[in-house]
Amino acid sequence: MQGVERADRELLDAAALVGHLVPAGSMYAFLAEHRGRVFPDDQFADLFPSAKGRPSIPAPVAASILTLQTLLDYSDAETAEAARCDLRWKVACGLALDDKGFHPSTLTYWRRRLARSDRPHRITEAVRQVVEATGVLRGRRRRAVDSTILADAVATQDTITQLISQIRRVARVVPGAAEQIAAVCTGHDYTRPGKPDIDWDDPVAKDALVSALVNDANALVTALAEATLDEPAQQALALLALVAGQDVEPAEGSDGTDGRWRIARKVAEDRVVSTMDPEARHTRKSPEARRDGYRAHVAADPDTGIITDEQLTKAAGSDNSDPAVAAQFLANDHATTTGDGDLVGAADLPGGSTDDDHPGDPDRLPGREWYGDSAYGTGDLRDALDQAGHTAIIKPKPVQSPVAGGFTVDDFTVDDDERTVTCPAGHTRPISPTTRTAAFGALCRTCPLQATCTKSKTGRKIVLHEHDALLRQARRDWKTDPTLRERYRRHRPNIERVIAQVASRGGRRLKLRYRGVEPNNAWLKRRTAALNLRNLINHGLHWTDGWALTTS
């Protein structure tokens, strides 16, 4: 059953006895006074539908503990210890000085109840209601987007470790698999943990081991292919098939049919980095910086630092890319509308215009301004922003020439009406209606500009994006409009500070504590809620017949 806080204070109530020691204006002091308003009992009642059993920790207390835990990046054990021993936590959560606290598993219990409910992110929703009530975002048209890589909670495994550990897992979770392993797998004793004892400096021995493990994995998958399995068993077998193929290639001089394999000389595009967390991915933040983990995406108002949306995804994959998630943020954005659902200009918004670049201009563009670096400069995202009536202040992606210092695609003239492309030398070719390419072919052989245009023996070929006109216009505007670059320099860098707050604590880079996208996404939403609440508290968040701020 759901527990509730006592209406009267206990004899050794921490807030009454030592509340004056907690700094005013801190998160602890705020929760001590307002936790019941931010996290009311009725918002969590559906988690405990039965009126029987032992009462739970009261919802305002549990939500406050989860918020503090995420803000301070504490483990469950550290959180339980803080609630038992730290006076600030006792004051914030309304506990008595002699309260013994709770077992760390209680936090797991609460997270699971939230995850299985119809509203798994209700702590975030509660803080967003406070943000909305303060009006801190009212009339603000800007949104900035960015992302960062967060390290996963498991160790990255090499190919050999993945194969052995996953075969061992199949033996545990798939009925009858242990017997099949004993019958068809001969490359290693899978009842023993750890790697085999071989000469790891001998490439021949390593290739022989890789071949044996891959052949064992393939044989096991084949042996269990016709078995009737439940979902966990199917997933374990599918993951074994994946790791058996993602990192290996046929040995030199082999096509793979003879059972000879070696470690592939390249990294798979969507490589699973650990069988302990199959959703963690390998990616690159830059050509030099390789990272494993997940990608945290954030949208925020760059002027106030208030986070308006967040999403944690796998670190790789087109659906998890920066522009793809930004398009989701755009769809989720609660833009101010008229009664007919049309976007209105910020000059008409309650509270007036806050865009100091165009004060009082009634002809300004409607909708919001979206700021992002060149990773967000795709044609699809620009088109989505344009269709929604927003303005893209996004640094364009640079265009490259096949020849250093030579002609780029912007030096070619595109006529969309005639569906032709004209090169710098004046040659015109039609645009293919299916592939949107224009091939100059033999025209390049005798062209005096060939040396500065292409190295291809078959001539220059121009491939046009579906939204080529938008991309060209964006690059022209960036070059010719200094106010556009100035606004980008003024407002876009502010998202970097927001990202730093999300991804670090006390100068230390955070590492995720959970496995899988869903629990880590729930963590990210709690963290952004805690950061938003702290941001509001720093601006004098208080209750006076409603939420209000002392400073704007």
GROMACS .gro file of N, CA, C and O in nm, residues 237-291:
model
  220
  237LEU      N    1   2.002  -1.654  -2.815
  237LEU     CA    2   2.052  -1.723  -2.933
  237LEU      C    3   2.078  -1.625  -3.047
  237LEU      O    4   2.178  -1.638  -3.119
  238ALA      N    5   1.990  -1.527  -3.062
  238ALA     CA    6   2.009  -1.426  -3.167
  238ALA      C    7   2.135  -1.344  -3.142
  238ALA      O    8   2.208  -1.310  -3.235
  239LEU      N    9   2.160  -1.312  -3.015
  239LEU     CA   10   2.280  -1.235  -2.983
  239LEU      C   11   2.405  -1.316  -3.011
  239LEU      O   12   2.507  -1.263  -3.057
  240LEU      N   13   2.400  -1.446  -2.987
  240LEU     CA   14   2.515  -1.532  -3.018
  240LEU      C   15   2.542  -1.531  -3.168
  240LEU      O   16   2.659  -1.520  -3.211
  241ALA      N   17   2.437  -1.540  -3.248
  241ALA     CA   18   2.455  -1.535  -3.394
  241ALA      C   19   2.515  -1.401  -3.437
  241ALA      O   20   2.598  -1.396  -3.528
  242LEU      N   21   2.473  -1.294  -3.370
  242LEU     CA   22   2.524  -1.161  -3.404
  242LEU      C   23   2.672  -1.148  -3.373
  242LEU      O   24   2.750  -1.104  -3.458
  243VAL      N   25   2.712  -1.185  -3.252
  243VAL     CA   26   2.854  -1.168  -3.216
  243VAL      C   27   2.943  -1.264  -3.294
  243VAL      O   28   3.063  -1.239  -3.309
  244ALA      N   29   2.886  -1.373  -3.343
  244ALA     CA   30   2.966  -1.466  -3.422
  244ALA      C   31   2.993  -1.412  -3.562
  244ALA      O   32   3.081  -1.464  -3.632
  245GLY      N   33   2.920  -1.309  -3.603
  245GLY     CA   34   2.940  -1.258  -3.737
  245GLY      C   35   2.988  -1.115  -3.746
  245GLY      O   36   3.041  -1.074  -3.851
  246GLN      N   37   2.974  -1.036  -3.639
  246GLN     CA   38   3.001  -0.893  -3.652
  246GLN      C   39   3.150  -0.859  -3.660
  246GLN      O   40   3.187  -0.758  -3.720
  247ASP      N   41   3.235  -0.940  -3.600
  247ASP     CA   42   3.377  -0.901  -3.589
  247ASP      C   43   3.472  -0.993  -3.664
  247ASP      O   44   3.593  -0.980  -3.650
  248VAL      N   45   3.420  -1.088  -3.740
  248VAL     CA   46   3.509  -1.183  -3.807
  248VAL      C   47   3.487  -1.179  -3.957
  248VAL      O   48   3.383  -1.135  -4.006
  249GLU      N   49   3.587  -1.227  -4.027
  249GLU     CA   50   3.581  -1.239  -4.172
  249GLU      C   51   3.658  -1.365  -4.211
  249GLU      O   52   3.738  -1.417  -4.132
  250PRO      N   53   3.634  -1.419  -4.330
  250PRO     CA   54   3.709  -1.538  -4.371
  250PRO      C   55   3.859  -1.513  -4.369
  250PRO      O   56   3.906  -1.403  -4.400
  251ALA      N   57   3.934  -1.616  -4.328
  251ALA     CA   58   4.079  -1.603  -4.324
  251ALA      C   59   4.133  -1.583  -4.465
  251ALA      O   60   4.064  -1.606  -4.565
  252GLU      N   61   4.257  -1.537  -4.473
  252GLU     CA   62   4.318  -1.513  -4.604
  252GLU      C   63   4.320  -1.640  -4.686
  252GLU      O   64   4.362  -1.746  -4.641
  253GLY      N   65   4.268  -1.630  -4.809
  253GLY     CA   66   4.262  -1.745  -4.895
  253GLY      C   67   4.143  -1.835  -4.871
  253GLY      O   68   4.136  -1.945  -4.926
  254SER      N   69   4.048  -1.791  -4.788
  254SER     CA   70   3.930  -1.872  -4.756
  254SER      C   71   3.804  -1.794  -4.787
  254SER      O   72   3.802  -1.670  -4.783
  255ASP      N   73   3.698  -1.867  -4.820
  255ASP     CA   74   3.567  -1.804  -4.838
  255ASP      C   75   3.475  -1.830  -4.719
  255ASP      O   76   3.356  -1.797  -4.723
  256GLY      N   77   3.528  -1.888  -4.613
  256GLY     CA   78   3.450  -1.915  -4.493
  256GLY      C   79   3.388  -2.052  -4.489
  256GLY      O   80   3.350  -2.101  -4.381
  257THR      N   81   3.380  -2.119  -4.604
  257THR     CA   82   3.316  -2.251  -4.605
  257THR      C   83   3.405  -2.359  -4.545
  257THR      O   84   3.355  -2.466  -4.505
  258ASP      N   85   3.534  -2.332  -4.536
  258ASP     CA   86   3.625  -2.432  -4.479
  258ASP      C   87   3.643  -2.413  -4.328
  258ASP      O   88   3.724  -2.481  -4.265
  259GLY      N   89   3.569  -2.317  -4.269
  259GLY     CA   90   3.573  -2.299  -4.125
  259GLY      C   91   3.692  -2.221  -4.075
  259GLY      O   92   3.721  -2.222  -3.955
  260ARG      N   93   3.764  -2.148  -4.164
  260ARG     CA   94   3.879  -2.068  -4.121
  260ARG      C   95   3.837  -1.921  -4.115
  260ARG      O   96   3.790  -1.865  -4.213
  261TRP      N   97   3.856  -1.861  -3.996
  261TRP     CA   98   3.815  -1.724  -3.974
  261TRP      C   99   3.926  -1.645  -3.907
  261TRP      O  100   4.019  -1.702  -3.850
  262ARG      N  101   3.913  -1.515  -3.912
  262ARG     CA  102   4.006  -1.426  -3.843
  262ARG      C  103   3.929  -1.300  -3.798
  262ARG      O  104   3.817  -1.274  -3.846
  263ILE      N  105   3.989  -1.225  -3.708
  263ILE     CA  106   3.927  -1.100  -3.664
  263ILE      C  107   3.923  -1.004  -3.783
  263ILE      O  108   4.023  -0.985  -3.853
  264ALA      N  109   3.808  -0.943  -3.806
  264ALA     CA  110   3.792  -0.851  -3.920
  264ALA      C  111   3.884  -0.730  -3.904
  264ALA      O  112   3.911  -0.684  -3.793
  265ARG      N  113   3.929  -0.680  -4.018
  265ARG     CA  114   4.021  -0.566  -4.019
  265ARG      C  115   3.948  -0.431  -4.014
  265ARG      O  116   4.007  -0.327  -4.038
  266LYS      N  117   3.820  -0.434  -3.983
  266LYS     CA  118   3.743  -0.311  -3.969
  266LYS      C  119   3.639  -0.330  -3.859
  266LYS      O  120   3.611  -0.444  -3.818
  267VAL      N  121   3.584  -0.220  -3.811
  267VAL     CA  122   3.483  -0.225  -3.705
  267VAL      C  123   3.344  -0.226  -3.768
  267VAL      O  124   3.315  -0.146  -3.856
  268ALA      N  125   3.260  -0.318  -3.724
  268ALA     CA  126   3.123  -0.326  -3.775
  268ALA      C  127   3.050  -0.195  -3.748
  268ALA      O  128   3.071  -0.129  -3.646
  269GLU      N  129   2.961  -0.157  -3.840
  269GLU     CA  130   2.893  -0.028  -3.830
  269GLU      C  131   2.810  -0.015  -3.705
  269GLU      O  132   2.804   0.092  -3.644
  270ASP      N  133   2.742  -0.121  -3.665
  270ASP     CA  134   2.654  -0.115  -3.548
  270ASP      C  135   2.700  -0.219  -3.445
  270ASP      O  136   2.621  -0.299  -3.396
  271ARG      N  137   2.828  -0.214  -3.411
  271ARG     CA  138   2.889  -0.319  -3.331
  271ARG      C  139   2.838  -0.322  -3.187
  271ARG      O  140   2.834  -0.221  -3.118
  272VAL      N  141   2.797  -0.441  -3.143
  272VAL     CA  142   2.768  -0.465  -3.002
  272VAL      C  143   2.901  -0.474  -2.928
  272VAL      O  144   2.988  -0.552  -2.967
  273VAL      N  145   2.918  -0.395  -2.822
  273VAL     CA  146   3.048  -0.389  -2.755
  273VAL      C  147   3.056  -0.482  -2.635
  273VAL      O  148   3.164  -0.506  -2.583
  274SER      N  149   2.941  -0.534  -2.591
  274SER     CA  150   2.942  -0.623  -2.475
  274SER      C  151   2.815  -0.707  -2.473
  274SER      O  152   2.705  -0.654  -2.496
  275THR      N  153   2.828  -0.835  -2.446
  275THR     CA  154   2.710  -0.919  -2.433
  275THR      C  155   2.637  -0.891  -2.303
  275THR      O  156   2.521  -0.930  -2.287
  276MET      N  157   2.702  -0.824  -2.209
  276MET     CA  158   2.635  -0.788  -2.084
  276MET      C  159   2.538  -0.672  -2.103
  276MET      O  160   2.444  -0.656  -2.025
  277ASP      N  161   2.560  -0.590  -2.205
  277ASP     CA  162   2.470  -0.480  -2.238
  277ASP      C  163   2.463  -0.471  -2.390
  277ASP      O  164   2.533  -0.391  -2.452
  278PRO      N  165   2.376  -0.550  -2.452
  278PRO     CA  166   2.373  -0.557  -2.599
  278PRO      C  167   2.332  -0.427  -2.667
  278PRO      O  168   2.349  -0.415  -2.788
  279GLU      N  169   2.277  -0.330  -2.593
  279GLU     CA  170   2.233  -0.205  -2.656
  279GLU      C  171   2.341  -0.098  -2.654
  279GLU      O  172   2.325   0.006  -2.718
  280ALA      N  173   2.450  -0.119  -2.582
  280ALA     CA  174   2.563  -0.026  -2.586
  280ALA      C  175   2.630  -0.037  -2.722
  280ALA      O  176   2.637  -0.144  -2.780
  281ARG      N  177   2.680   0.075  -2.771
  281ARG     CA  178   2.736   0.079  -2.905
  281ARG      C  179   2.870   0.150  -2.910
  281ARG      O  180   2.904   0.231  -2.824
  282HIS      N  181   2.944   0.117  -3.015
  282HIS     CA  182   3.073   0.180  -3.043
  282HIS      C  183   3.050   0.297  -3.137
  282HIS      O  184   2.973   0.287  -3.233
  283THR      N  185   3.110   0.411  -3.110
  283THR     CA  186   3.094   0.526  -3.197
  283THR      C  187   3.219   0.612  -3.190
  283THR      O  188   3.313   0.582  -3.117
  284ARG      N  189   3.215   0.720  -3.265
  284ARG     CA  190   3.327   0.817  -3.266
  284ARG      C  191   3.271   0.955  -3.242
  284ARG      O  192   3.180   0.998  -3.313
  285LYS      N  193   3.322   1.024  -3.143
  285LYS     CA  194   3.287   1.165  -3.123
  285LYS      C  195   3.362   1.250  -3.223
  285LYS      O  196   3.316   1.356  -3.265
  286SER      N  197   3.478   1.202  -3.264
  286SER     CA  198   3.560   1.266  -3.366
  286SER      C  199   3.644   1.156  -3.430
  286SER      O  200   3.647   1.043  -3.380
  287PRO      N  201   3.713   1.184  -3.541
  287PRO     CA  202   3.795   1.080  -3.603
  287PRO      C  203   3.899   1.020  -3.509
  287PRO      O  204   3.940   0.906  -3.524
  288GLU      N  205   3.941   1.098  -3.408
  288GLU     CA  206   4.043   1.051  -3.316
  288GLU      C  207   3.985   0.991  -3.188
  288GLU      O  208   4.049   0.906  -3.124
  289ALA      N  209   3.867   1.036  -3.148
  289ALA     CA  210   3.810   0.997  -3.019
  289ALA      C  211   3.705   0.888  -3.038
  289ALA      O  212   3.593   0.916  -3.081
  290ARG      N  213   3.742   0.765  -3.005
  290ARG     CA  214   3.648   0.653  -3.013
  290ARG      C  215   3.588   0.628  -2.876
  290ARG      O  216   3.659   0.625  -2.776
  291ARG      N  217   3.457   0.610  -2.872
  291ARG     CA  218   3.386   0.595  -2.745
  291ARG      C  219   3.288   0.479  -2.753
  291ARG      O  220   3.236   0.447  -2.860
   0.00000   0.00000   0.00000
